Amino acid sequence: MDGLLDEFKPVHVRRGFPWVLTGCAGSEEHDLGILMVSRFLRRDGWYVVSLGANVPEPDFVFMATTSHAGACL
């Protein structure tokens, strides 16, 4: 995935589009799919907050309710 980063540089930043919070809750460690989606969203100008794999549910809820995820830029 790191080798593809240059291919997924943002083309532009979209104003008014929401931030997106991504991650794998609980004991889920298979994060390749969500990493791919995150890269495509970033390339389309979205701001992505990625928590990675194996995020405890309370931490995921905390980030979703206290971060700017879902807020408009």
mmCIF file of N, CA and C in Angstrom:
data_model
loop_
_atom_site.group_PDB
_atom_site.id
_atom_site.type_symbol
_atom_site.label_atom_id
_atom_site.label_comp_id
_atom_site.label_asym_id
_atom_site.label_seq_id
_atom_site.Cartn_x
_atom_site.Cartn_y
_atom_site.Cartn_z
ATOM 1 N N MET A 1 0.816 -1.187 0.000
ATOM 2 C CA MET A 1 0.000 0.000 0.000
ATOM 3 C C MET A 1 0.865 1.258 0.000
ATOM 4 N N ASP A 2 1.973 1.225 0.733
ATOM 5 C CA ASP A 2 2.820 2.421 0.775
ATOM 6 C C ASP A 2 3.347 2.775 -0.606
ATOM 7 N N GLY A 3 3.583 1.781 -1.435
ATOM 8 C CA GLY A 3 4.068 2.037 -2.778
ATOM 9 C C GLY A 3 3.049 2.744 -3.658
ATOM 10 N N LEU A 4 1.790 2.688 -3.290
ATOM 11 C CA LEU A 4 0.736 3.320 -4.076
ATOM 12 C C LEU A 4 0.428 4.751 -3.638
ATOM 13 N N LEU A 5 1.033 5.217 -2.565
ATOM 14 C CA LEU A 5 0.687 6.534 -2.030
ATOM 15 C C LEU A 5 0.827 7.644 -3.057
ATOM 16 N N ASP A 6 1.859 7.602 -3.876
ATOM 17 C CA ASP A 6 2.034 8.648 -4.884
ATOM 18 C C ASP A 6 0.885 8.651 -5.885
ATOM 19 N N GLU A 7 0.278 7.509 -6.104
ATOM 20 C CA GLU A 7 -0.836 7.419 -7.035
ATOM 21 C C GLU A 7 -2.114 8.024 -6.456
ATOM 22 N N PHE A 8 -2.157 8.197 -5.142
ATOM 23 C CA PHE A 8 -3.377 8.635 -4.492
ATOM 24 C C PHE A 8 -3.229 9.994 -3.816
ATOM 25 N N LYS A 9 -2.398 10.857 -4.364
ATOM 26 C CA LYS A 9 -2.299 12.212 -3.839
ATOM 27 C C LYS A 9 -3.595 12.950 -4.171
ATOM 28 N N PRO A 10 -4.074 13.770 -3.243
ATOM 29 C CA PRO A 10 -5.318 14.500 -3.527
ATOM 30 C C PRO A 10 -5.199 15.353 -4.783
ATOM 31 N N VAL A 11 -6.193 15.267 -5.610
ATOM 32 C CA VAL A 11 -6.255 16.079 -6.808
ATOM 33 C C VAL A 11 -6.631 17.504 -6.414
ATOM 34 N N HIS A 12 -7.509 17.630 -5.451
ATOM 35 C CA HIS A 12 -7.952 18.922 -4.949
ATOM 36 C C HIS A 12 -8.627 18.689 -3.604
ATOM 37 N N VAL A 13 -8.830 19.742 -2.852
ATOM 38 C CA VAL A 13 -9.553 19.637 -1.590
ATOM 39 C C VAL A 13 -10.963 20.156 -1.815
ATOM 40 N N ARG A 14 -11.922 19.353 -1.493
ATOM 41 C CA ARG A 14 -13.324 19.734 -1.682
ATOM 42 C C ARG A 14 -13.808 20.486 -0.445
ATOM 43 N N ARG A 15 -14.282 21.662 -0.637
ATOM 44 C CA ARG A 15 -14.868 22.434 0.458
ATOM 45 C C ARG A 15 -16.318 21.998 0.651
ATOM 46 N N GLY A 16 -16.705 21.867 1.896
ATOM 47 C CA GLY A 16 -18.078 21.506 2.189
ATOM 48 C C GLY A 16 -18.329 20.008 2.239
ATOM 49 N N PHE A 17 -17.315 19.197 1.981
ATOM 50 C CA PHE A 17 -17.488 17.760 2.065
ATOM 51 C C PHE A 17 -17.100 17.297 3.465
ATOM 52 N N PRO A 18 -17.761 16.302 3.997
ATOM 53 C CA PRO A 18 -17.484 15.872 5.372
ATOM 54 C C PRO A 18 -16.147 15.149 5.507
ATOM 55 N N TRP A 19 -15.671 15.175 6.716
ATOM 56 C CA TRP A 19 -14.527 14.348 7.072
ATOM 57 C C TRP A 19 -15.060 12.935 7.244
ATOM 58 N N VAL A 20 -14.195 11.968 7.139
ATOM 59 C CA VAL A 20 -14.602 10.577 7.276
ATOM 60 C C VAL A 20 -13.715 9.911 8.317
ATOM 61 N N LEU A 21 -14.334 9.185 9.226
ATOM 62 C CA LEU A 21 -13.619 8.419 10.242
ATOM 63 C C LEU A 21 -13.642 6.962 9.821
ATOM 64 N N THR A 22 -12.474 6.356 9.685
ATOM 65 C CA THR A 22 -12.404 4.949 9.284
ATOM 66 C C THR A 22 -11.628 4.150 10.312
ATOM 67 N N GLY A 23 -11.857 2.862 10.323
ATOM 68 C CA GLY A 23 -11.132 1.970 11.213
ATOM 69 C C GLY A 23 -11.860 0.642 11.330
ATOM 70 N N CYS A 24 -11.214 -0.268 12.006
ATOM 71 C CA CYS A 24 -11.778 -1.596 12.235
ATOM 72 C C CYS A 24 -12.055 -1.744 13.723
ATOM 73 N N ALA A 25 -13.314 -1.858 14.078
ATOM 74 C CA ALA A 25 -13.703 -1.929 15.486
ATOM 75 C C ALA A 25 -13.478 -3.328 16.053
ATOM 76 N N GLY A 26 -13.345 -3.359 17.364
ATOM 77 C CA GLY A 26 -13.235 -4.629 18.067
ATOM 78 C C GLY A 26 -11.939 -5.350 17.765
ATOM 79 N N SER A 27 -12.055 -6.632 17.547
ATOM 80 C CA SER A 27 -10.864 -7.446 17.304
ATOM 81 C C SER A 27 -10.572 -7.623 15.810
ATOM 82 N N GLU A 28 -11.209 -6.822 14.969
ATOM 83 C CA GLU A 28 -11.000 -6.928 13.519
ATOM 84 C C GLU A 28 -9.633 -6.363 13.146
ATOM 85 N N GLU A 29 -8.813 -7.200 12.548
ATOM 86 C CA GLU A 29 -7.472 -6.772 12.169
ATOM 87 C C GLU A 29 -7.258 -6.726 10.662
ATOM 88 N N HIS A 30 -8.279 -7.014 9.899
ATOM 89 C CA HIS A 30 -8.171 -7.007 8.442
ATOM 90 C C HIS A 30 -8.533 -5.619 7.933
ATOM 91 N N ASP A 31 -7.544 -4.748 7.803
ATOM 92 C CA ASP A 31 -7.806 -3.355 7.469
ATOM 93 C C ASP A 31 -7.452 -2.982 6.033
ATOM 94 N N LEU A 32 -7.090 -3.949 5.214
ATOM 95 C CA LEU A 32 -6.705 -3.635 3.839
ATOM 96 C C LEU A 32 -7.846 -2.966 3.076
ATOM 97 N N GLY A 33 -9.056 -3.459 3.210
ATOM 98 C CA GLY A 33 -10.200 -2.890 2.499
ATOM 99 C C GLY A 33 -10.459 -1.451 2.897
ATOM 100 N N ILE A 34 -10.434 -1.165 4.191
ATOM 101 C CA ILE A 34 -10.703 0.195 4.647
ATOM 102 C C ILE A 34 -9.544 1.126 4.278
ATOM 103 N N LEU A 35 -8.324 0.598 4.207
ATOM 104 C CA LEU A 35 -7.194 1.414 3.741
ATOM 105 C C LEU A 35 -7.375 1.804 2.283
ATOM 106 N N MET A 36 -7.846 0.871 1.480
ATOM 107 C CA MET A 36 -8.067 1.170 0.061
ATOM 108 C C MET A 36 -9.162 2.228 -0.108
ATOM 109 N N VAL A 37 -10.255 2.081 0.627
ATOM 110 C CA VAL A 37 -11.338 3.062 0.552
ATOM 111 C C VAL A 37 -10.832 4.430 1.002
ATOM 112 N N SER A 38 -10.045 4.454 2.077
ATOM 113 C CA SER A 38 -9.498 5.719 2.579
ATOM 114 C C SER A 38 -8.636 6.406 1.535
ATOM 115 N N ARG A 39 -7.813 5.651 0.832
ATOM 116 C CA ARG A 39 -6.948 6.230 -0.197
ATOM 117 C C ARG A 39 -7.766 6.846 -1.331
ATOM 118 N N PHE A 40 -8.806 6.131 -1.759
ATOM 119 C CA PHE A 40 -9.645 6.668 -2.826
ATOM 120 C C PHE A 40 -10.368 7.939 -2.375
ATOM 121 N N LEU A 41 -10.854 7.954 -1.142
ATOM 122 C CA LEU A 41 -11.524 9.149 -0.632
ATOM 123 C C LEU A 41 -10.550 10.322 -0.545
ATOM 124 N N ARG A 42 -9.337 10.069 -0.069
ATOM 125 C CA ARG A 42 -8.336 11.134 0.001
ATOM 126 C C ARG A 42 -8.028 11.682 -1.382
ATOM 127 N N ARG A 43 -7.931 10.812 -2.343
ATOM 128 C CA ARG A 43 -7.642 11.267 -3.702
ATOM 129 C C ARG A 43 -8.768 12.138 -4.245
ATOM 130 N N ASP A 44 -9.972 11.887 -3.761
ATOM 131 C CA ASP A 44 -11.121 12.665 -4.201
ATOM 132 C C ASP A 44 -11.270 13.954 -3.389
ATOM 133 N N GLY A 45 -10.339 14.219 -2.476
ATOM 134 C CA GLY A 45 -10.346 15.468 -1.735
ATOM 135 C C GLY A 45 -10.968 15.421 -0.353
ATOM 136 N N TRP A 46 -11.362 14.256 0.100
ATOM 137 C CA TRP A 46 -11.932 14.125 1.435
ATOM 138 C C TRP A 46 -10.825 14.126 2.480
ATOM 139 N N TYR A 47 -11.136 14.590 3.677
ATOM 140 C CA TYR A 47 -10.226 14.494 4.807
ATOM 141 C C TYR A 47 -10.584 13.228 5.564
ATOM 142 N N VAL A 48 -9.631 12.296 5.688
ATOM 143 C CA VAL A 48 -9.892 10.995 6.294
ATOM 144 C C VAL A 48 -9.110 10.862 7.591
ATOM 145 N N VAL A 49 -9.826 10.533 8.670
ATOM 146 C CA VAL A 49 -9.206 10.209 9.950
ATOM 147 C C VAL A 49 -9.238 8.694 10.049
ATOM 148 N N SER A 50 -8.059 8.073 10.019
ATOM 149 C CA SER A 50 -7.980 6.616 10.022
ATOM 150 C C SER A 50 -7.449 6.130 11.364
ATOM 151 N N LEU A 51 -8.215 5.269 12.028
ATOM 152 C CA LEU A 51 -7.821 4.739 13.330
ATOM 153 C C LEU A 51 -7.080 3.418 13.225
ATOM 154 N N GLY A 52 -7.106 2.789 12.054
ATOM 155 C CA GLY A 52 -6.400 1.528 11.883
ATOM 156 C C GLY A 52 -7.233 0.329 12.306
ATOM 157 N N ALA A 53 -6.542 -0.751 12.616
ATOM 158 C CA ALA A 53 -7.193 -2.012 12.955
ATOM 159 C C ALA A 53 -7.309 -2.188 14.464
ATOM 160 N N ASN A 54 -8.236 -3.063 14.852
ATOM 161 C CA ASN A 54 -8.358 -3.500 16.239
ATOM 162 C C ASN A 54 -8.602 -2.341 17.211
ATOM 163 N N VAL A 55 -9.535 -1.476 16.881
ATOM 164 C CA VAL A 55 -9.860 -0.326 17.729
ATOM 165 C C VAL A 55 -10.985 -0.734 18.689
ATOM 166 N N PRO A 56 -10.761 -0.632 20.000
ATOM 167 C CA PRO A 56 -11.834 -0.967 20.945
ATOM 168 C C PRO A 56 -13.078 -0.110 20.685
ATOM 169 N N GLU A 57 -14.248 -0.723 20.804
ATOM 170 C CA GLU A 57 -15.497 -0.024 20.496
ATOM 171 C C GLU A 57 -15.645 1.299 21.248
ATOM 172 N N PRO A 58 -15.336 1.367 22.563
ATOM 173 C CA PRO A 58 -15.479 2.658 23.261
ATOM 174 C C PRO A 58 -14.585 3.750 22.658
ATOM 175 N N ASP A 59 -13.397 3.383 22.217
ATOM 176 C CA ASP A 59 -12.496 4.357 21.604
ATOM 177 C C ASP A 59 -13.025 4.828 20.263
ATOM 178 N N PHE A 60 -13.603 3.900 19.508
ATOM 179 C CA PHE A 60 -14.170 4.262 18.206
ATOM 180 C C PHE A 60 -15.336 5.237 18.405
ATOM 181 N N VAL A 61 -16.211 4.949 19.367
ATOM 182 C CA VAL A 61 -17.350 5.819 19.649
ATOM 183 C C VAL A 61 -16.858 7.188 20.125
ATOM 184 N N PHE A 62 -15.846 7.196 20.985
ATOM 185 C CA PHE A 62 -15.296 8.460 21.483
ATOM 186 C C PHE A 62 -14.788 9.320 20.336
ATOM 187 N N MET A 63 -14.023 8.724 19.446
ATOM 188 C CA MET A 63 -13.487 9.479 18.306
ATOM 189 C C MET A 63 -14.611 9.971 17.396
ATOM 190 N N ALA A 64 -15.614 9.149 17.190
ATOM 191 C CA ALA A 64 -16.721 9.536 16.308
ATOM 192 C C ALA A 64 -17.518 10.698 16.889
ATOM 193 N N THR A 65 -17.611 10.770 18.208
ATOM 194 C CA THR A 65 -18.426 11.818 18.822
ATOM 195 C C THR A 65 -17.636 13.070 19.175
ATOM 196 N N THR A 66 -16.306 12.987 19.216
ATOM 197 C CA THR A 66 -15.525 14.147 19.618
ATOM 198 C C THR A 66 -14.652 14.715 18.509
ATOM 199 N N SER A 67 -14.466 13.978 17.445
ATOM 200 C CA SER A 67 -13.631 14.472 16.350
ATOM 201 C C SER A 67 -14.480 15.286 15.390
ATOM 202 N N HIS A 68 -13.862 15.747 14.345
ATOM 203 C CA HIS A 68 -14.572 16.503 13.320
ATOM 204 C C HIS A 68 -15.182 15.595 12.259
ATOM 205 N N ALA A 69 -15.157 14.293 12.476
ATOM 206 C CA ALA A 69 -15.752 13.391 11.505
ATOM 207 C C ALA A 69 -17.222 13.728 11.334
ATOM 208 N N GLY A 70 -17.637 13.884 10.130
ATOM 209 C CA GLY A 70 -19.017 14.231 9.847
ATOM 210 C C GLY A 70 -19.283 15.715 9.782
ATOM 211 N N ALA A 71 -18.306 16.515 10.208
ATOM 212 C CA ALA A 71 -18.471 17.968 10.136
ATOM 213 C C ALA A 71 -18.049 18.448 8.759
ATOM 214 N N CYS A 72 -18.604 19.521 8.328
ATOM 215 C CA CYS A 72 -18.239 20.070 7.021
ATOM 216 C C CYS A 72 -16.992 20.928 7.153
ATOM 217 N N LEU A 73 -16.161 20.881 6.134
ATOM 218 C CA LEU A 73 -14.959 21.715 6.116
ATOM 219 C C LEU A 73 -15.333 23.142 5.809
#
